Amino acid sequence: EEAQDQRDALAKSLYERLFSWLVMRINAAIEPKATVASRLGVLDIYGFEIFEENGLEQLCINFVNERLQLLFTEQTLKKEQDEYIAEGLEWKMVDFTDTSGCVELCKRTTPPMSVFTALEEESKFPNGTDKSFLMKIDDAASTDKFYAQPAKKDRGSHFGINHYAGQVMYRIDGILENNRDTLGDEAVDLMARSKNSVIESLFEQEVKKSSSGGGGDSSSNERERGAKQLLKPTLVAQFKKQVEELICNLRECNPHYVRCIKPNDQAKAFTYIQDRVKEQVVNMGLEQNTLVWKSGFCQRR
């Protein structure tokens, strides 16, 4: 089982490093030689995910979508209407759903404890378990309207979140291990000695950092490796940082949105499920958005 965990961690680490390397190479290739006054960027986000079984990966994907939905609402509904009022125009406010509570349930760092904070704490504890993580968020979020309890058969193995796109139940099995994403030093060292120059370059900096720690007997080295593993940033810690950097960049831009709507859930051609489409339009706030632009002032000078 431990060998399988190491195999999976290595595969994920290799994919993530190679993807980052590829993006860096593409950016370097298309970087303009001279200073430019403005830039055009395209952000393509994978859609909301609700499967029969949802884990940490779906939680992260859905959190990004939740965060971007909140930004979309702020920029296209709240900000737009606030501008009309500030200009002294006669305007009747169009109500919209505020999902900031769902975002806070996932990421806040102040009491009551958030899902990500509980996950981080339990991942750092050597004796932390998936069950102790679930108990912690059950205690902290039981009265939160965005937190949902699963059906009786899933009690003790799932927790739920009421997202803007619908309620999702998340399985806790293996969630701490996935968050720790522990790639052993032996695997890193092996990759850094690869005969493939690209793979070698992806891992060699990490080997240089770890080798600067000095010597010592085997037991002290083992303790040091264990301490290092607990201090390593977890998957969620890295993810939260990247999301906040993304949101900061988007706030500095003048964004234009293209909202995609699935005509059906089976990816079939020429199949239009009206109720499913209506559900998406309502959940994404497009109805209120259309009302604002229809009744508002589309022309800018």
Short mmCIF file of C-alpha atoms in Angstrom, two decimals:
data_model
loop_
_atom_site.label_atom_id
_atom_site.label_comp_id
_atom_site.label_asym_id
_atom_site.label_seq_id
_atom_site.Cartn_x
_atom_site.Cartn_y
_atom_site.Cartn_z
CA GLU A 1 0.00 0.00 0.00
CA GLU A 2 2.85 2.39 0.85
CA ALA A 3 4.53 1.57 -2.47
CA GLN A 4 1.29 2.33 -4.31
CA ASP A 5 1.02 5.68 -2.48
CA GLN A 6 4.58 6.53 -3.52
CA ARG A 7 3.84 5.54 -7.11
CA ASP A 8 0.76 7.76 -7.20
CA ALA A 9 2.59 10.67 -5.53
CA LEU A 10 5.45 10.39 -8.03
CA ALA A 11 3.07 10.31 -11.01
CA LYS A 12 1.21 13.40 -9.76
CA SER A 13 4.43 15.26 -8.95
CA LEU A 14 5.94 14.47 -12.34
CA TYR A 15 2.77 15.61 -14.14
CA GLU A 16 2.54 18.85 -12.11
CA ARG A 17 6.23 19.73 -12.61
CA LEU A 18 6.14 18.93 -16.32
CA PHE A 19 2.97 20.99 -16.79
CA SER A 20 4.54 23.99 -15.00
CA TRP A 21 7.72 23.59 -17.05
CA LEU A 22 5.70 23.53 -20.27
CA VAL A 23 3.74 26.68 -19.32
CA MET A 24 7.00 28.44 -18.43
CA ARG A 25 8.54 27.51 -21.80
CA ILE A 26 5.45 28.69 -23.72
CA ASN A 27 5.38 32.00 -21.81
CA ALA A 28 9.07 32.54 -22.51
CA ALA A 29 8.54 31.82 -26.23
CA ILE A 30 5.66 34.29 -26.65
CA GLU A 31 7.04 36.99 -24.33
CA PRO A 32 7.33 40.22 -26.36
CA LYS A 33 10.85 41.53 -26.83
CA ALA A 34 9.87 45.14 -26.13
CA THR A 35 7.82 46.62 -23.28
CA VAL A 36 4.10 46.60 -24.06
CA ALA A 37 1.40 48.93 -22.73
CA SER A 38 -1.25 46.25 -22.27
CA ARG A 39 -1.75 42.50 -22.40
CA LEU A 40 -4.56 40.15 -23.31
CA GLY A 41 -4.96 37.02 -21.21
CA VAL A 42 -7.32 34.07 -21.48
CA LEU A 43 -8.39 32.07 -18.42
CA ASP A 44 -10.03 28.74 -19.18
CA ILE A 45 -11.50 27.09 -16.09
CA TYR A 46 -12.71 23.51 -15.88
CA GLY A 47 -16.40 23.44 -14.96
CA PHE A 48 -18.11 22.50 -11.74
CA GLU A 49 -17.81 18.80 -10.88
CA ILE A 50 -20.48 16.65 -9.22
CA PHE A 51 -19.80 12.91 -9.47
CA GLU A 52 -21.20 9.90 -7.65
CA GLU A 53 -18.04 9.98 -5.52
CA ASN A 54 -16.23 13.30 -4.94
CA GLY A 55 -12.90 13.73 -3.20
CA LEU A 56 -10.24 16.37 -2.57
CA GLU A 57 -9.70 17.01 -6.30
CA GLN A 58 -13.38 17.87 -6.82
CA LEU A 59 -13.38 20.02 -3.67
CA CYS A 60 -10.49 22.10 -5.04
CA ILE A 61 -12.02 22.41 -8.52
CA ASN A 62 -15.40 23.40 -7.11
CA PHE A 63 -13.82 25.92 -4.73
CA VAL A 64 -12.12 27.67 -7.66
CA ASN A 65 -15.43 27.81 -9.50
CA GLU A 66 -17.13 29.13 -6.34
CA ARG A 67 -14.44 31.82 -5.95
CA LEU A 68 -14.72 32.88 -9.61
CA GLN A 69 -18.52 32.91 -9.41
CA LEU A 70 -18.28 35.29 -6.45
CA LEU A 71 -15.89 37.53 -8.40
CA PHE A 72 -18.23 37.42 -11.41
CA THR A 73 -21.16 38.45 -9.21
CA GLU A 74 -19.17 41.28 -7.61
CA GLN A 75 -17.99 42.69 -10.94
CA THR A 76 -21.09 42.28 -13.08
CA LEU A 77 -23.91 42.78 -10.56
CA LYS A 78 -22.80 44.50 -7.36
CA LYS A 79 -20.17 46.82 -8.88
CA GLU A 80 -22.41 47.73 -11.82
CA GLN A 81 -25.39 48.65 -9.64
CA ASP A 82 -23.22 50.51 -7.12
CA GLU A 83 -21.93 52.63 -10.01
CA TYR A 84 -25.48 53.56 -11.06
CA ILE A 85 -26.32 54.66 -7.51
CA ALA A 86 -23.05 56.60 -7.14
CA GLU A 87 -23.89 58.47 -10.36
CA GLY A 88 -27.27 59.46 -8.91
CA LEU A 89 -29.27 57.53 -11.49
CA GLU A 90 -32.75 56.30 -10.73
CA TRP A 91 -32.31 52.62 -10.16
CA LYS A 92 -34.14 49.75 -8.46
CA MET A 93 -31.67 47.24 -7.07
CA VAL A 94 -31.72 43.76 -8.61
CA ASP A 95 -31.28 41.17 -5.87
CA PHE A 96 -28.71 38.43 -6.36
CA THR A 97 -27.46 35.44 -4.40
CA ASP A 98 -24.44 36.17 -2.23
CA THR A 99 -22.22 33.07 -2.09
CA SER A 100 -19.42 34.63 -0.05
CA GLY A 101 -20.50 32.47 2.91
CA CYS A 102 -19.70 29.31 0.96
CA VAL A 103 -16.24 30.65 0.08
CA GLU A 104 -15.63 31.51 3.74
CA LEU A 105 -16.79 28.06 4.87
CA CYS A 106 -14.00 26.60 2.74
CA LYS A 107 -11.14 29.03 3.36
CA ARG A 108 -11.55 31.35 6.37
CA THR A 109 -8.73 31.39 8.92
CA THR A 110 -10.75 32.82 11.83
CA PRO A 111 -13.24 30.90 14.01
CA PRO A 112 -15.38 28.98 13.34
CA MET A 113 -12.92 26.65 11.64
CA SER A 114 -13.12 26.28 7.86
CA VAL A 115 -12.87 23.07 5.86
CA PHE A 116 -9.38 23.88 4.55
CA THR A 117 -8.12 24.95 8.00
CA ALA A 118 -9.34 21.71 9.57
CA LEU A 119 -7.75 19.74 6.73
CA GLU A 120 -4.44 21.56 7.20
CA GLU A 121 -4.41 21.03 10.96
CA GLU A 122 -5.15 17.32 10.78
CA SER A 123 -2.63 16.82 7.96
CA LYS A 124 0.10 18.31 10.16
CA PHE A 125 -0.71 16.08 13.13
CA PRO A 126 1.17 12.75 12.96
CA ASN A 127 -1.88 11.03 14.50
CA GLY A 128 -4.44 12.91 12.42
CA THR A 129 -7.01 10.75 10.64
CA ASP A 130 -9.77 11.24 8.10
CA LYS A 131 -12.31 10.64 10.90
CA SER A 132 -10.76 13.29 13.19
CA PHE A 133 -10.88 15.76 10.30
CA LEU A 134 -14.59 15.05 9.77
CA MET A 135 -15.33 15.40 13.50
CA LYS A 136 -13.55 18.75 13.53
CA ILE A 137 -15.54 20.28 10.66
CA ASP A 138 -18.80 18.73 11.91
CA ASP A 139 -18.30 20.51 15.23
CA ALA A 140 -17.27 23.82 13.65
CA ALA A 141 -19.74 24.05 10.76
CA SER A 142 -22.83 22.15 11.87
CA THR A 143 -24.97 25.33 11.96
CA ASP A 144 -23.55 26.88 8.77
CA LYS A 145 -26.22 27.09 6.06
CA PHE A 146 -23.64 26.22 3.40
CA TYR A 147 -22.61 23.03 5.24
CA ALA A 148 -24.70 19.93 4.56
CA GLN A 149 -25.01 16.66 6.43
CA PRO A 150 -25.05 13.50 4.29
CA ALA A 151 -27.74 10.81 4.27
CA LYS A 152 -27.68 8.34 7.16
CA LYS A 153 -25.84 5.67 5.17
CA ASP A 154 -22.98 8.14 4.48
CA ARG A 155 -22.67 9.57 8.00
CA GLY A 156 -19.10 9.27 9.21
CA SER A 157 -17.69 8.94 5.70
CA HIS A 158 -18.89 12.10 3.87
CA PHE A 159 -19.56 15.79 4.39
CA GLY A 160 -21.49 18.16 2.16
CA ILE A 161 -21.26 21.73 0.88
CA ASN A 162 -24.11 23.74 -0.62
CA HIS A 163 -22.34 25.31 -3.61
CA TYR A 164 -23.93 27.85 -5.93
CA ALA A 165 -24.30 25.09 -8.55
CA GLY A 166 -25.84 22.59 -6.15
CA GLN A 167 -25.14 20.41 -3.14
CA VAL A 168 -22.07 18.17 -3.31
CA MET A 169 -21.14 15.33 -0.96
CA TYR A 170 -17.39 14.77 -0.48
CA ARG A 171 -15.86 11.45 0.57
CA ILE A 172 -13.26 11.71 3.36
CA ASP A 173 -11.53 8.38 2.67
CA GLY A 174 -7.85 9.15 1.97
CA ILE A 175 -8.35 12.93 2.07
CA LEU A 176 -5.48 13.57 4.55
CA GLU A 177 -3.03 11.42 2.61
CA ASN A 178 -3.98 13.13 -0.64
CA ASN A 179 -3.49 16.51 0.99
CA ARG A 180 -0.06 15.58 2.38
CA ASP A 181 0.86 14.28 -1.07
CA THR A 182 4.04 12.84 0.45
CA LEU A 183 6.68 12.18 -2.17
CA GLY A 184 9.67 10.46 -0.54
CA ASP A 185 13.21 11.80 -0.78
CA GLU A 186 14.31 8.56 -2.46
CA ALA A 187 11.89 9.11 -5.36
CA VAL A 188 13.00 12.75 -5.74
CA ASP A 189 16.66 11.71 -5.75
CA LEU A 190 15.94 8.99 -8.32
CA MET A 191 14.25 11.46 -10.67
CA ALA A 192 17.10 13.98 -10.23
CA ARG A 193 19.51 11.32 -11.53
CA SER A 194 17.42 10.61 -14.61
CA LYS A 195 19.22 10.34 -17.97
CA ASN A 196 16.48 12.54 -19.43
CA SER A 197 17.72 16.12 -19.03
CA VAL A 198 14.22 17.59 -18.74
CA ILE A 199 13.16 15.23 -15.94
CA GLU A 200 16.50 15.78 -14.20
CA SER A 201 15.98 19.57 -14.27
CA LEU A 202 12.51 19.24 -12.75
CA PHE A 203 13.86 17.66 -9.56
CA GLU A 204 17.50 18.74 -9.20
CA GLN A 205 16.78 22.00 -7.34
CA GLU A 206 14.85 20.15 -4.64
CA VAL A 207 17.72 17.69 -4.20
CA LYS A 208 20.20 20.57 -3.80
CA LYS A 209 18.02 22.14 -1.09
CA SER A 210 17.61 18.90 0.87
CA SER A 211 21.30 17.94 0.59
CA SER A 212 22.40 21.22 2.23
CA GLY A 213 21.14 20.03 5.61
CA GLY A 214 24.34 18.30 6.69
CA GLY A 215 25.12 14.84 8.06
CA GLY A 216 24.19 12.96 11.21
CA ASP A 217 23.38 9.41 12.27
CA SER A 218 20.57 7.45 10.64
CA SER A 219 18.05 7.93 13.49
CA SER A 220 18.53 11.71 13.59
CA ASN A 221 18.31 11.84 9.79
CA GLU A 222 15.07 9.86 9.94
CA ARG A 223 13.64 12.29 12.51
CA GLU A 224 14.77 15.21 10.38
CA ARG A 225 13.09 13.75 7.29
CA GLY A 226 9.87 13.26 9.27
CA ALA A 227 9.96 16.85 10.52
CA LYS A 228 10.64 18.12 7.01
CA GLN A 229 7.69 16.14 5.68
CA LEU A 230 5.35 17.77 8.19
CA LEU A 231 6.72 21.23 7.34
CA LYS A 232 6.33 20.75 3.59
CA PRO A 233 3.46 22.79 2.17
CA THR A 234 0.45 20.58 1.62
CA LEU A 235 -1.56 20.38 -1.58
CA VAL A 236 -4.31 22.62 -0.14
CA ALA A 237 -1.79 25.20 1.16
CA GLN A 238 -0.22 25.50 -2.31
CA PHE A 239 -3.64 25.52 -3.94
CA LYS A 240 -5.04 28.33 -1.73
CA LYS A 241 -2.00 30.49 -2.46
CA GLN A 242 -2.37 29.98 -6.22
CA VAL A 243 -6.11 30.79 -6.11
CA GLU A 244 -5.53 34.04 -4.20
CA GLU A 245 -2.80 35.05 -6.68
CA LEU A 246 -5.22 34.33 -9.52
CA ILE A 247 -7.99 36.42 -7.94
CA CYS A 248 -5.58 39.32 -7.32
CA ASN A 249 -4.52 39.25 -10.97
CA LEU A 250 -8.14 39.14 -12.16
CA ARG A 251 -9.08 42.12 -9.97
CA GLU A 252 -6.43 44.19 -11.74
CA CYS A 253 -7.86 43.33 -15.17
CA ASN A 254 -10.86 44.46 -17.16
CA PRO A 255 -12.50 41.05 -17.58
CA HIS A 256 -14.99 39.88 -20.17
CA TYR A 257 -16.84 36.65 -19.44
CA VAL A 258 -17.92 33.77 -21.65
CA ARG A 259 -20.26 31.52 -19.67
CA CYS A 260 -20.62 27.98 -20.98
CA ILE A 261 -23.87 26.06 -20.51
CA LYS A 262 -24.19 22.31 -21.01
CA PRO A 263 -27.27 21.37 -23.06
CA ASN A 264 -27.19 17.90 -21.44
CA ASP A 265 -25.07 15.85 -19.04
CA GLN A 266 -24.34 13.01 -21.50
CA ALA A 267 -22.27 15.13 -23.97
CA LYS A 268 -24.68 14.14 -26.75
CA ALA A 269 -25.09 16.15 -29.94
CA PHE A 270 -28.48 17.71 -30.79
CA THR A 271 -29.84 17.00 -27.28
CA TYR A 272 -31.27 19.92 -25.33
CA ILE A 273 -32.58 19.33 -21.80
CA GLN A 274 -34.53 22.48 -20.95
CA ASP A 275 -34.73 21.94 -17.18
CA ARG A 276 -30.97 21.29 -16.96
CA VAL A 277 -30.19 24.44 -18.94
CA LYS A 278 -32.57 26.53 -16.82
CA GLU A 279 -30.96 25.19 -13.65
CA GLN A 280 -27.52 26.35 -14.84
CA VAL A 281 -28.80 29.79 -15.88
CA VAL A 282 -30.35 30.30 -12.44
CA ASN A 283 -27.36 28.94 -10.46
CA MET A 284 -24.85 31.10 -12.34
CA GLY A 285 -26.86 34.28 -11.74
CA LEU A 286 -27.31 34.91 -15.46
CA GLU A 287 -30.96 35.79 -15.00
CA GLN A 288 -30.14 38.70 -12.68
CA ASN A 289 -27.20 39.65 -14.87
CA THR A 290 -29.45 39.89 -17.92
CA LEU A 291 -31.93 42.04 -15.98
CA VAL A 292 -29.19 44.51 -14.99
CA TRP A 293 -27.87 44.89 -18.52
CA LYS A 294 -31.35 45.03 -20.02
CA SER A 295 -32.50 47.77 -17.65
CA GLY A 296 -29.11 49.43 -17.20
CA PHE A 297 -26.79 51.61 -19.21
CA CYS A 298 -24.76 49.52 -21.61
CA GLN A 299 -23.06 52.45 -23.37
CA ARG A 300 -19.81 53.77 -21.89
CA ARG A 301 -17.85 56.89 -22.88
#
